[in-house]
Amino acid sequence: MSEKKSFSLLNGYSFSFEDEGRNIEAWFSALSGQEKVFVEGTLVSSKRSLSTETSHDFSIAEDSYSTSMNAVDLIWGPYICTLCKNGKEIRRQNLVFPPAPSLKSTFRKISYWVSCLFYLCLYSLVIFAFVVAKVYWQLPEESYLAFFSVLLVLCFAIVAYTFRKWSARIQIIEEEIP
């Protein structure tokens, strides 16, 4: 039911439910603890909570609804959001993170060591090229600061890319409760 949305620690995540043609969306921020519930795009409940279990109560016509969010583990998940109608659970969605690879199995893989060697050679080559350029063109000492700033930005870009690739594997598992 819910379309694929990107998970972001900065932008939060939203669970989307549909009941009797109504779109109900529960959004949470992993950083600030802010939580909001929208019905057809209209804010019906909002609060800030740092608890692992929270709920929001609201009404639509004669029906009373509630959403409850439960963070089983704040770092590894899953995050579970349940929609209740008139006191009865009707739908549930689980935000499931991909499993983290064990370090033991990672260190045993040849591809891990080949990639480490590749990056080590790449960084060594870049540093060597910079030193040669500095000596050849007699660059000022400030050029070291600029060079290492660029390397730092490059490292952050690689980490951001890796996190984005990991977060693309996050799944929403939807359950309909009989």
CSV table of C-alpha atoms in Angstrom, one decimal, residues 61-164:
chain,number,residue,atom,x,y,z
A,61,ALA,CA,-16.3,11.6,11.8
A,62,GLU,CA,-17.8,9.1,14.3
A,63,ASP,CA,-14.7,6.9,14.4
A,64,SER,CA,-11.9,7.3,16.9
A,65,TYR,CA,-8.4,6.4,15.7
A,66,SER,CA,-5.1,6.1,17.3
A,67,THR,CA,-1.6,5.5,16.0
A,68,SER,CA,1.1,3.9,18.2
A,69,MET,CA,4.8,3.9,17.4
A,70,ASN,CA,7.1,1.5,19.1
A,71,ALA,CA,10.9,1.6,18.6
A,72,VAL,CA,12.1,-1.9,19.6
A,73,ASP,CA,15.7,-0.8,19.4
A,74,LEU,CA,16.6,2.8,18.7
A,75,ILE,CA,19.7,2.0,16.6
A,76,TRP,CA,18.9,-1.3,14.9
A,77,GLY,CA,15.0,-1.2,14.8
A,78,PRO,CA,12.5,-2.2,13.9
A,79,TYR,CA,10.2,0.7,14.3
A,80,ILE,CA,6.6,-0.5,14.5
A,81,CYS,CA,3.5,1.7,13.8
A,82,THR,CA,0.0,0.4,14.5
A,83,LEU,CA,-3.2,2.0,13.4
A,84,CYS,CA,-6.2,1.4,15.6
A,85,LYS,CA,-9.9,2.2,14.8
A,86,ASN,CA,-12.5,2.3,17.6
A,87,GLY,CA,-10.0,0.6,20.0
A,88,LYS,CA,-9.2,-2.3,17.6
A,89,GLU,CA,-5.9,-2.7,15.8
A,90,ILE,CA,-6.5,-2.8,12.0
A,91,ARG,CA,-3.1,-2.3,10.4
A,92,ARG,CA,0.6,-2.4,11.3
A,93,GLN,CA,3.8,-1.4,9.5
A,94,ASN,CA,7.3,-2.3,10.5
A,95,LEU,CA,10.3,-0.2,9.4
A,96,VAL,CA,13.0,-2.9,9.2
A,97,PHE,CA,16.7,-2.0,8.8
A,98,PRO,CA,19.0,-4.3,6.8
A,99,PRO,CA,21.2,-6.5,9.0
A,100,ALA,CA,24.6,-5.2,9.7
A,101,PRO,CA,27.3,-7.5,8.4
A,102,SER,CA,29.4,-9.1,11.1
A,103,LEU,CA,32.9,-7.9,11.3
A,104,LYS,CA,34.3,-11.4,11.5
A,105,SER,CA,32.7,-12.4,8.2
A,106,THR,CA,33.6,-9.0,6.6
A,107,PHE,CA,37.3,-9.3,7.5
A,108,ARG,CA,37.4,-12.8,6.0
A,109,LYS,CA,36.3,-11.7,2.5
A,110,ILE,CA,38.9,-11.1,-0.1
A,111,SER,CA,36.9,-8.3,-1.7
A,112,TYR,CA,37.1,-6.3,1.6
A,113,TRP,CA,40.9,-6.5,1.6
A,114,VAL,CA,41.1,-5.8,-2.1
A,115,SER,CA,39.0,-2.6,-1.7
A,116,CYS,CA,41.1,-1.6,1.3
A,117,LEU,CA,44.2,-2.0,-0.7
A,118,PHE,CA,42.7,-0.1,-3.6
A,119,TYR,CA,41.7,2.9,-1.4
A,120,LEU,CA,45.1,2.9,0.3
A,121,CYS,CA,46.9,2.9,-3.1
A,122,LEU,CA,44.5,5.6,-4.4
A,123,TYR,CA,45.1,7.9,-1.4
A,124,SER,CA,48.8,7.3,-1.4
A,125,LEU,CA,48.9,8.2,-5.1
A,126,VAL,CA,46.9,11.3,-4.6
A,127,ILE,CA,49.2,12.4,-1.7
A,128,PHE,CA,52.3,11.6,-3.7
A,129,ALA,CA,51.0,13.6,-6.6
A,130,PHE,CA,50.3,16.6,-4.3
A,131,VAL,CA,53.7,16.5,-2.8
A,132,VAL,CA,55.3,16.4,-6.3
A,133,ALA,CA,53.1,19.3,-7.4
A,134,LYS,CA,54.0,21.3,-4.3
A,135,VAL,CA,57.7,20.8,-4.8
A,136,TYR,CA,57.6,21.4,-8.5
A,137,TRP,CA,55.5,24.6,-8.4
A,138,GLN,CA,56.7,25.6,-4.9
A,139,LEU,CA,53.2,26.0,-3.5
A,140,PRO,CA,52.8,27.8,-0.2
A,141,GLU,CA,52.2,26.0,3.1
A,142,GLU,CA,48.5,26.9,3.0
A,143,SER,CA,48.1,24.5,0.1
A,144,TYR,CA,48.4,21.6,2.6
A,145,LEU,CA,45.4,22.8,4.5
A,146,ALA,CA,43.3,23.2,1.3
A,147,PHE,CA,44.5,19.7,0.1
A,148,PHE,CA,43.6,18.0,3.3
A,149,SER,CA,40.2,19.8,3.4
A,150,VAL,CA,39.4,18.4,0.0
A,151,LEU,CA,40.4,14.9,1.1
A,152,LEU,CA,38.2,15.3,4.2
A,153,VAL,CA,35.2,16.4,2.1
A,154,LEU,CA,35.9,13.4,-0.2
A,155,CYS,CA,35.9,11.0,2.8
A,156,PHE,CA,32.6,12.5,4.0
A,157,ALA,CA,31.1,12.1,0.5
A,158,ILE,CA,32.1,8.4,0.5
A,159,VAL,CA,30.5,7.9,3.9
A,160,ALA,CA,27.3,9.7,2.8
A,161,TYR,CA,27.1,7.6,-0.3
A,162,THR,CA,27.6,4.4,1.7
A,163,PHE,CA,24.8,5.4,4.1
A,164,ARG,CA,22.5,6.3,1.3
